[in-house]
mmCIF file of C-alpha atoms in Angstrom:
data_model
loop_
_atom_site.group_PDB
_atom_site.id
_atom_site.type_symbol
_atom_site.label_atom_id
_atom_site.label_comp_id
_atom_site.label_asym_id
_atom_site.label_seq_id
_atom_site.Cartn_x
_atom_site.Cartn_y
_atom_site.Cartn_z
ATOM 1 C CA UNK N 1 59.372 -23.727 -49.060
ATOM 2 C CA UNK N 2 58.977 -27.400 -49.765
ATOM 3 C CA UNK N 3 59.713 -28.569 -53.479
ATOM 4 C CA UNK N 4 56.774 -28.893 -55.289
ATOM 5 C CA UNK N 5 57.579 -32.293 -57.059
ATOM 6 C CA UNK N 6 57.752 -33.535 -53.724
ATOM 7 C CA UNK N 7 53.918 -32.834 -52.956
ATOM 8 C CA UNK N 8 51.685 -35.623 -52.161
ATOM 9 C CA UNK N 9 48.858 -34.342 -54.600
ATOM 10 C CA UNK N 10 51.649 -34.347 -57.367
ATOM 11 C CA UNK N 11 52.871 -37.629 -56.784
ATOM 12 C CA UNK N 12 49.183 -39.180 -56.660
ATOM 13 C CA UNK N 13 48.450 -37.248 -60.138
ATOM 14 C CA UNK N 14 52.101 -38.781 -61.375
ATOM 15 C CA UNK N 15 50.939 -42.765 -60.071
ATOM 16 C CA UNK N 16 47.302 -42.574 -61.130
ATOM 17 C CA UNK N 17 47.362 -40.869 -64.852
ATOM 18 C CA UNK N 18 50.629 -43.150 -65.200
ATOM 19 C CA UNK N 19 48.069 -46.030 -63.870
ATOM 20 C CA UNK N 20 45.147 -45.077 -66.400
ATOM 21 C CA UNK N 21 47.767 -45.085 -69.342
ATOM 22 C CA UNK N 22 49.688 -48.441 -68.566
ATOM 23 C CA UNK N 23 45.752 -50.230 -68.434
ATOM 24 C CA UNK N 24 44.367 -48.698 -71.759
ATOM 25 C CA UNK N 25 42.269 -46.201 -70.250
ATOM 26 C CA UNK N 26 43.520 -42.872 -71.377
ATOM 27 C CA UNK N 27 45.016 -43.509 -74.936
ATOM 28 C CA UNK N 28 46.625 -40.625 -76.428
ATOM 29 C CA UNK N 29 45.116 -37.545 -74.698
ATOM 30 C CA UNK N 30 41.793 -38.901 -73.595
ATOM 31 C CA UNK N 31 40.889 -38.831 -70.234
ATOM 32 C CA UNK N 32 41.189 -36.058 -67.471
ATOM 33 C CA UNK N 33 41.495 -35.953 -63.471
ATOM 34 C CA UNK N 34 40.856 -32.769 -61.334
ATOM 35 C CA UNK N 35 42.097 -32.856 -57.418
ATOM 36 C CA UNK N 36 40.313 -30.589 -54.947
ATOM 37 C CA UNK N 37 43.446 -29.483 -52.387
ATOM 38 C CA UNK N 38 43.889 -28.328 -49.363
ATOM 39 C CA UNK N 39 44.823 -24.775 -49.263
ATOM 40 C CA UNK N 40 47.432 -24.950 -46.398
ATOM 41 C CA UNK N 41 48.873 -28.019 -47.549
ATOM 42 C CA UNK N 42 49.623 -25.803 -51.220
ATOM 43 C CA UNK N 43 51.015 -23.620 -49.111
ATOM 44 C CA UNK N 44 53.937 -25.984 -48.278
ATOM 45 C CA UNK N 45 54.931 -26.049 -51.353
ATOM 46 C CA UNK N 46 53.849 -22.824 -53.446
ATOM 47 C CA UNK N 47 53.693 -19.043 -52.352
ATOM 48 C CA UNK N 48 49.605 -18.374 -53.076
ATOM 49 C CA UNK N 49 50.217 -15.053 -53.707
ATOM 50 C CA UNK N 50 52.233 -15.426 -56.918
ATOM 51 C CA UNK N 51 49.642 -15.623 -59.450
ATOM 52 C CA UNK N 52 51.269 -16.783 -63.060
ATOM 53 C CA UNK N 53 48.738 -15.874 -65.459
ATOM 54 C CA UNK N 54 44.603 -15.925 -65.300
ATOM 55 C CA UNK N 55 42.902 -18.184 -67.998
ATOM 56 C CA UNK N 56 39.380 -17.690 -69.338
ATOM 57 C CA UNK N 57 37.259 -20.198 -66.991
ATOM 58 C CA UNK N 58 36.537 -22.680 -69.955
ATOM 59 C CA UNK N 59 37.328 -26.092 -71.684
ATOM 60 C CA UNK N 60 36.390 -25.501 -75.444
ATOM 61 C CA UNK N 61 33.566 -22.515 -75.187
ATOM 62 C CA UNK N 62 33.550 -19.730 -72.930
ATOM 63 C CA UNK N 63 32.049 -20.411 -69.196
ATOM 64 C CA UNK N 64 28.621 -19.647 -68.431
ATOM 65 C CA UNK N 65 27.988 -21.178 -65.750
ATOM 66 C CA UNK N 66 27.844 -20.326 -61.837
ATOM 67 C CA UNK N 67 31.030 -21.396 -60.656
ATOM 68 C CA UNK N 68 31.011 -19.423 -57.250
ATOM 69 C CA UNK N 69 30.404 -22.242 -55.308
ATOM 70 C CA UNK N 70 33.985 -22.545 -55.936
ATOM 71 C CA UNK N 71 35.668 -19.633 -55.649
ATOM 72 C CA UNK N 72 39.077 -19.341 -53.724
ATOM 73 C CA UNK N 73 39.226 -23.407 -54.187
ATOM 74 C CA UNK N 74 42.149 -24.641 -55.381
ATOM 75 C CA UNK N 75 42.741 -27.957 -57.803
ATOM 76 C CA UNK N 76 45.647 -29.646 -59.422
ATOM 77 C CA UNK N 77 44.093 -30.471 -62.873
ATOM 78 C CA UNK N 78 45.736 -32.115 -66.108
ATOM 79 C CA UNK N 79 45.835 -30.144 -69.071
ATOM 80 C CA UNK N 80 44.202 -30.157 -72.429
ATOM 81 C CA UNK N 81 45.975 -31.999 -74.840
ATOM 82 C CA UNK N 82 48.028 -33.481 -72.700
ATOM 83 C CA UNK N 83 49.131 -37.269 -72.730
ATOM 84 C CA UNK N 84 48.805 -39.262 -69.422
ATOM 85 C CA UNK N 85 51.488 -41.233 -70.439
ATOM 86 C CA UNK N 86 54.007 -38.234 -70.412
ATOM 87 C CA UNK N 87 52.748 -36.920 -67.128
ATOM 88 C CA UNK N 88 54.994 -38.972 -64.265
ATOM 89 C CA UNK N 89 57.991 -37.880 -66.518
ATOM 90 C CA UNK N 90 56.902 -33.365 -66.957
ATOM 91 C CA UNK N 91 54.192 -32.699 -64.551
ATOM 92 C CA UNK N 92 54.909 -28.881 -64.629
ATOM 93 C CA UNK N 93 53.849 -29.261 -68.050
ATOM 94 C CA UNK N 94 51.213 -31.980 -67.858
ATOM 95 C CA UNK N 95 49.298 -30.566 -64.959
ATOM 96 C CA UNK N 96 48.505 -27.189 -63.200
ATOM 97 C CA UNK N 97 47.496 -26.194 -59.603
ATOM 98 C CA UNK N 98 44.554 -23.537 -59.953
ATOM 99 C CA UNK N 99 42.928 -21.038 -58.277
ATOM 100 C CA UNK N 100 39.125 -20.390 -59.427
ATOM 101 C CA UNK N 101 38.376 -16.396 -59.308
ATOM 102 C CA UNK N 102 35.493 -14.284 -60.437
ATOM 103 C CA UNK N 103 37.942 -13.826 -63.870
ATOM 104 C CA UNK N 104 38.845 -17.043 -64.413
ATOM 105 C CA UNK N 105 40.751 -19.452 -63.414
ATOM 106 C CA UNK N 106 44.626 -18.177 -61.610
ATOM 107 C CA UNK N 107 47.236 -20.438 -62.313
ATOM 108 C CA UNK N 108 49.916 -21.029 -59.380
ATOM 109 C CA UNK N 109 51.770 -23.651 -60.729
ATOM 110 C CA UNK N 110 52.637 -25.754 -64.354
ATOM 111 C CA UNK N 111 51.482 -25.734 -67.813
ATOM 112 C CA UNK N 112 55.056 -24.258 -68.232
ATOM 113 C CA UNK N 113 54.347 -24.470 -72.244
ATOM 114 C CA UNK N 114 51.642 -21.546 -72.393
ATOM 115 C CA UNK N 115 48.811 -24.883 -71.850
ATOM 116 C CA UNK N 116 45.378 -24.579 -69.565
ATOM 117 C CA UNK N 117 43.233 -26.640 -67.768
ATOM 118 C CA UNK N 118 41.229 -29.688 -69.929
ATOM 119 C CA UNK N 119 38.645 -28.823 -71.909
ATOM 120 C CA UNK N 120 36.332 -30.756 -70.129
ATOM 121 C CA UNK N 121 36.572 -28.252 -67.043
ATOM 122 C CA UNK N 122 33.184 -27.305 -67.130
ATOM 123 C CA UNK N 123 32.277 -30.941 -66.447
ATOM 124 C CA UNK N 124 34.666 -31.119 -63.540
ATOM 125 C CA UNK N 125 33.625 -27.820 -61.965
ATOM 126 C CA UNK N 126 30.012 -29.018 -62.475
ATOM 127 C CA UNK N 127 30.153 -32.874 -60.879
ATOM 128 C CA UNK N 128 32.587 -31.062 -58.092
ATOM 129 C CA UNK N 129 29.537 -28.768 -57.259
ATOM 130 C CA UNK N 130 26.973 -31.189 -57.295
ATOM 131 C CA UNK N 131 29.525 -33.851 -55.268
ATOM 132 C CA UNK N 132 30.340 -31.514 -52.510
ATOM 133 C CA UNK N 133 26.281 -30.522 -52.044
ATOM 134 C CA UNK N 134 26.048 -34.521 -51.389
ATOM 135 C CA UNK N 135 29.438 -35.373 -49.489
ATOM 136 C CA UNK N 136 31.863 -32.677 -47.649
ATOM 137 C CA UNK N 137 34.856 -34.448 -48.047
ATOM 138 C CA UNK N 138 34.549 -34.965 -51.869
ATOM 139 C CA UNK N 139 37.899 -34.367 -53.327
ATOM 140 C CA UNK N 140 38.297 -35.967 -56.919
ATOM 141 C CA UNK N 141 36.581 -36.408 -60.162
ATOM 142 C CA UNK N 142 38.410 -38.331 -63.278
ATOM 143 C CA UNK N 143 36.755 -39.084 -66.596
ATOM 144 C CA UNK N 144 38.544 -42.301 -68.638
ATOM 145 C CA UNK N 145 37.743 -44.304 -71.821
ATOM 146 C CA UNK N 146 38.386 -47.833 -70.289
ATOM 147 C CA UNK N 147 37.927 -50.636 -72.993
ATOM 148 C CA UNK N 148 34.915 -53.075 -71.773
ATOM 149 C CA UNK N 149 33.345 -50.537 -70.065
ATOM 150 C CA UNK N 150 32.866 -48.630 -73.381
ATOM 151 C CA UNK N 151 32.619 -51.767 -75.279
ATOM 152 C CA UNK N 152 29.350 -52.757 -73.137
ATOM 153 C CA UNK N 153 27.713 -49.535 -74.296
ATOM 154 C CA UNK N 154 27.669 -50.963 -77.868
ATOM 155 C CA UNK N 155 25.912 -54.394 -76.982
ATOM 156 C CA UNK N 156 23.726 -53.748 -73.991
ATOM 157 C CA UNK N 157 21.025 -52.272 -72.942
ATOM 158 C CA UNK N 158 21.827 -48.345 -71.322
ATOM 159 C CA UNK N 159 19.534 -48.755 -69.261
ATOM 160 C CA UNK N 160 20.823 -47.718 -65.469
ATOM 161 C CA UNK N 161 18.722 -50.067 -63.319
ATOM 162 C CA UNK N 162 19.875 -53.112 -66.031
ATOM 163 C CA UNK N 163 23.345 -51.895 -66.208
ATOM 164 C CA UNK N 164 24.019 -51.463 -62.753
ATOM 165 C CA UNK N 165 22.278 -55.113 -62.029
ATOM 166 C CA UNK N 166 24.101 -56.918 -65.020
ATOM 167 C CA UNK N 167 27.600 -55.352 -63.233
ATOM 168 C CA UNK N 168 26.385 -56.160 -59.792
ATOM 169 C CA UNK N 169 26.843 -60.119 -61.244
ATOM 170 C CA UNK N 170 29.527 -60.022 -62.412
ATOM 171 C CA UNK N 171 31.670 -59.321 -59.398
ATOM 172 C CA UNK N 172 30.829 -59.960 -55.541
ATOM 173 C CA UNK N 173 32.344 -56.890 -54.455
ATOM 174 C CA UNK N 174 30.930 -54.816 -56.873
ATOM 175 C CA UNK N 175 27.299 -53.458 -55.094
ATOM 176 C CA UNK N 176 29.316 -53.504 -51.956
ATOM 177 C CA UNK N 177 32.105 -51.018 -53.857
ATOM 178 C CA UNK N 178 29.337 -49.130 -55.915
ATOM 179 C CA UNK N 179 25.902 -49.563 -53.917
ATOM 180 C CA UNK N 180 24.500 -46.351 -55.155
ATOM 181 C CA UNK N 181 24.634 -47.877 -59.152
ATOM 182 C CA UNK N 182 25.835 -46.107 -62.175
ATOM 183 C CA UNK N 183 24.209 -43.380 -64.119
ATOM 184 C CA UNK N 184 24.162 -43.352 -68.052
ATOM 185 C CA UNK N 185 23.956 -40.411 -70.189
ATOM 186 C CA UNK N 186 22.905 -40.985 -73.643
ATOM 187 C CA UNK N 187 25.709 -40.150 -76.481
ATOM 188 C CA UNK N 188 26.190 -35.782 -76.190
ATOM 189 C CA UNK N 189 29.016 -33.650 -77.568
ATOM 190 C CA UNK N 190 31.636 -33.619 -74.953
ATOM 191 C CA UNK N 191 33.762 -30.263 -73.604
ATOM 192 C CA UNK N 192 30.577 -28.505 -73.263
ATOM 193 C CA UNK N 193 28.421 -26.914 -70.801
ATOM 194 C CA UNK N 194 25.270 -28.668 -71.296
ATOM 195 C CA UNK N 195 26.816 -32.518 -70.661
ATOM 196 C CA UNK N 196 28.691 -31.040 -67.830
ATOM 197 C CA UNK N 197 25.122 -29.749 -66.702
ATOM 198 C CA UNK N 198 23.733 -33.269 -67.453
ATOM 199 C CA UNK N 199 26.344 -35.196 -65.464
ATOM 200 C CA UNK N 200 26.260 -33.084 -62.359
ATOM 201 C CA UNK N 201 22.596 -33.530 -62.567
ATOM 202 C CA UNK N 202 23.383 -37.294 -62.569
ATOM 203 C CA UNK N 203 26.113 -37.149 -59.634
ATOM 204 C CA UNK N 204 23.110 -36.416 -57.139
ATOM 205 C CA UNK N 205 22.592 -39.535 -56.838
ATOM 206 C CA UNK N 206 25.652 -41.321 -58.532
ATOM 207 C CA UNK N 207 29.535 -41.395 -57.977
ATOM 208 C CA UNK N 208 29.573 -42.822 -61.732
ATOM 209 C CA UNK N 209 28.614 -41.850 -64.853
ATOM 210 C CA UNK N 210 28.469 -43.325 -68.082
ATOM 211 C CA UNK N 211 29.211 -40.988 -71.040
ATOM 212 C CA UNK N 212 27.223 -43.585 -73.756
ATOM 213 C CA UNK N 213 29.943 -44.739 -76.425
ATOM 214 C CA UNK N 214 32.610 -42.324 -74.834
ATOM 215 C CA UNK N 215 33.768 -43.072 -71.176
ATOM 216 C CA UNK N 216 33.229 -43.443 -67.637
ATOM 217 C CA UNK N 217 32.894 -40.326 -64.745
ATOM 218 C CA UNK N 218 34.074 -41.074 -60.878
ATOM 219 C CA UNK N 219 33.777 -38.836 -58.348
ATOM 220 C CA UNK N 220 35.061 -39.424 -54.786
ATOM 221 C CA UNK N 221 37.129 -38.561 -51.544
ATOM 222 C CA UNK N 222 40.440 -39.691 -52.768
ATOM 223 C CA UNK N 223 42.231 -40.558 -55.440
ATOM 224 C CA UNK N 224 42.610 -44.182 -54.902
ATOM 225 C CA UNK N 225 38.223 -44.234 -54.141
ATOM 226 C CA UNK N 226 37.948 -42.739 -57.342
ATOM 227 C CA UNK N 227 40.457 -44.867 -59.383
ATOM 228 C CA UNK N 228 39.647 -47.932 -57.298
ATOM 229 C CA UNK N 229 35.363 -47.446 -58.704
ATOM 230 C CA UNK N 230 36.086 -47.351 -62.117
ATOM 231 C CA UNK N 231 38.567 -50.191 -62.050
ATOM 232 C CA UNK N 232 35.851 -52.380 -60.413
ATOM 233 C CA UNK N 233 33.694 -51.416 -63.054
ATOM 234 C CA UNK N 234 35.864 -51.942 -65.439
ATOM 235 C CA UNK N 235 36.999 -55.287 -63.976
ATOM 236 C CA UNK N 236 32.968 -56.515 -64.237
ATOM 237 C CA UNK N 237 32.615 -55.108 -67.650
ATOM 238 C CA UNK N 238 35.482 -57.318 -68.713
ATOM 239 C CA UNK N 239 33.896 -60.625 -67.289
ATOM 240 C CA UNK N 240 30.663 -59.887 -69.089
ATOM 241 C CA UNK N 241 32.224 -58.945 -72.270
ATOM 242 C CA UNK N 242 33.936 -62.486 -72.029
ATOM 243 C CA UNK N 243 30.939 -64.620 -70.886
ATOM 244 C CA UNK N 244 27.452 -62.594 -72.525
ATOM 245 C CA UNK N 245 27.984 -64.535 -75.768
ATOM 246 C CA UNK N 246 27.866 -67.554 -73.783
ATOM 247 C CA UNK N 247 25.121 -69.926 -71.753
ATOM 248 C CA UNK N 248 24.637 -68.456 -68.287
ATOM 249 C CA UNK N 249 25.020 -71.469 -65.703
ATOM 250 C CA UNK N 250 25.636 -69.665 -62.615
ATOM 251 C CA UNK N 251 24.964 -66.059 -61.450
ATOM 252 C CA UNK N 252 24.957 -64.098 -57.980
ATOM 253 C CA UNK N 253 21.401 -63.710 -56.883
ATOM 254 C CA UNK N 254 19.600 -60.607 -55.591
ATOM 255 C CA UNK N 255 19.264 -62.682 -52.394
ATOM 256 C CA UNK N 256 22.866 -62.763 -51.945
ATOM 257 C CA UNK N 257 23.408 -59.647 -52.706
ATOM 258 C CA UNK N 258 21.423 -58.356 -50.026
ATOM 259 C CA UNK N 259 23.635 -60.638 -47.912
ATOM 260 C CA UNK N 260 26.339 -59.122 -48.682
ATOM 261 C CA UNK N 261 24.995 -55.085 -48.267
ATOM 262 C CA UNK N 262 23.864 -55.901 -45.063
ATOM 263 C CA UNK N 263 27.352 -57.426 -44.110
ATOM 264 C CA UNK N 264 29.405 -54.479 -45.165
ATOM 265 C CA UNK N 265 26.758 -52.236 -43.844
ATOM 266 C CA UNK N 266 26.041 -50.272 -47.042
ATOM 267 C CA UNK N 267 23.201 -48.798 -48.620
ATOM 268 C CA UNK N 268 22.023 -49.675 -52.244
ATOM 269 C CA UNK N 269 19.481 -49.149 -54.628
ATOM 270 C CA UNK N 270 17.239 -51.615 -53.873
ATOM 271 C CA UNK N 271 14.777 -50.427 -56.950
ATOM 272 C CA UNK N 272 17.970 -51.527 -59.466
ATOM 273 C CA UNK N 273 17.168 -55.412 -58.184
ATOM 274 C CA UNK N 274 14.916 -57.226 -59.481
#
């Protein structure tokens, strides 16, 4: 059997949280990335059969929610508590590989220290549902806090049609990267069922969702997708942050941004222009 620190799925988790630390997204142990895998490829690397210990299926209350959607699935998920920047250097401890049962949640592999899944599992679980109704080959969801997206929150509008259009000019590529716009829950306590609820009921029609004054949820079919629509959200949230205080000469017009859907052969919201 194949060392597990060798695995693909490990080494993306290793890059990507090391990636999300090193650019200010994930400070201390904010932030949290689940990995739908592929059951033979864990089987490389891990015997499936070997079950370590079952933990309640929960972040910070007790599950109630129908998870059987996802039974017999299997994710590599960091842990609660943990720090992103300490994952590339212990990722037995840092992360787990999962199993979802009717009792919980088997582990297979890591959280060496007696840890579990992050608290904002039911979240995960949730958008993973909800992703995989829209788009088979859904893998990932990751929740950050990165800076000028959550600054933005405190000095415009959450309003998704505005948001979405004031980030669509700031960036050419950005309604070719995220067509489909960005959905915006209002401010809600976080590791608990009902704003797991309220995001998956966002990720019907969005691969993004704000968390107001908190963070940012991606969902997609790979890890770089996912990383890669944040970051360009991030990246336009940082040019308005350092030009909205300032006289607006120049902008991208809806007219070009059509342009530029109809080049790349996506489909966007068309009710978010104006």
């Amino acid at each position: 059997m194949k060392d597990i620190l060798t695995a693909p799925f490990v080494k993306e988790m290793c890059d990507t949280t090391a990636n999300m630390y090193r650019l200010g997204w994930d400070e201390r142990n904010g932030g949290n990335i689940s990995y739908l895998l592929d059951e033979n490829e864990v089987a490389e690397y891990l015997d499936l059969n070997n079950v370590i210990r079952t933990i309640p299926l929960a972040g910070v209350n007790e599950g109630d929610f129908d998870v059987s959607a996802l039974f017999g699935k299997i994710f590599i998920v960091t842990g609660t508590g943990k720090y992103f920047k300490n994952v590339a250097g212990d990722p037995e401890t840092n992360l787990g590989i999962i199993r979802i049962a009717k009792n919980g949640v088997e582990l297979l592999w890591g959280y060496n220290d007696g840890g579990r899944p992050t608290s904002e599992l039911p979240s995960h679980f949730m958008c993973h549902i909800a992703r995989l109704k829209q788009d088979s080959e859904h893998r990932v969801v990751m929740h950050s806090h990165p800076t000028h997206t959550l600054a933005m929150n405190y000095v415009h509008e959450l309003d998704e049609k505005k948001f979405t259009h004031t980030l669509w000019e700031m960036c050419t590529e950005c309604i070719v990267v995220f067509p489909d716009g960005i959905g915006i829950l209002p401010w809600m306590l976080c590791g608990t069922n009902e704003i797991g609820e309220a995001t998956a009921k966002k990720m019907k029609d969005f691969r993004l969702v704000i968390w107001a004054m908190h963070g940012i949820y991606g969902a997609g079919k790979t890890m770089d997708e996912t990383f890669g629509l944040i970051e360009t959200v991030e990246k336009a949230a940082q040019i308005y942050m350092l030009t909205s205080h300032l006289p607006r000469i120049n902008t991208i017009k809806d007219e070009d941004m059509l342009k530029l859907v109809e080049l790349f052969g996506v489909k966007c919201r068309k009710d978010f222009l104006d």
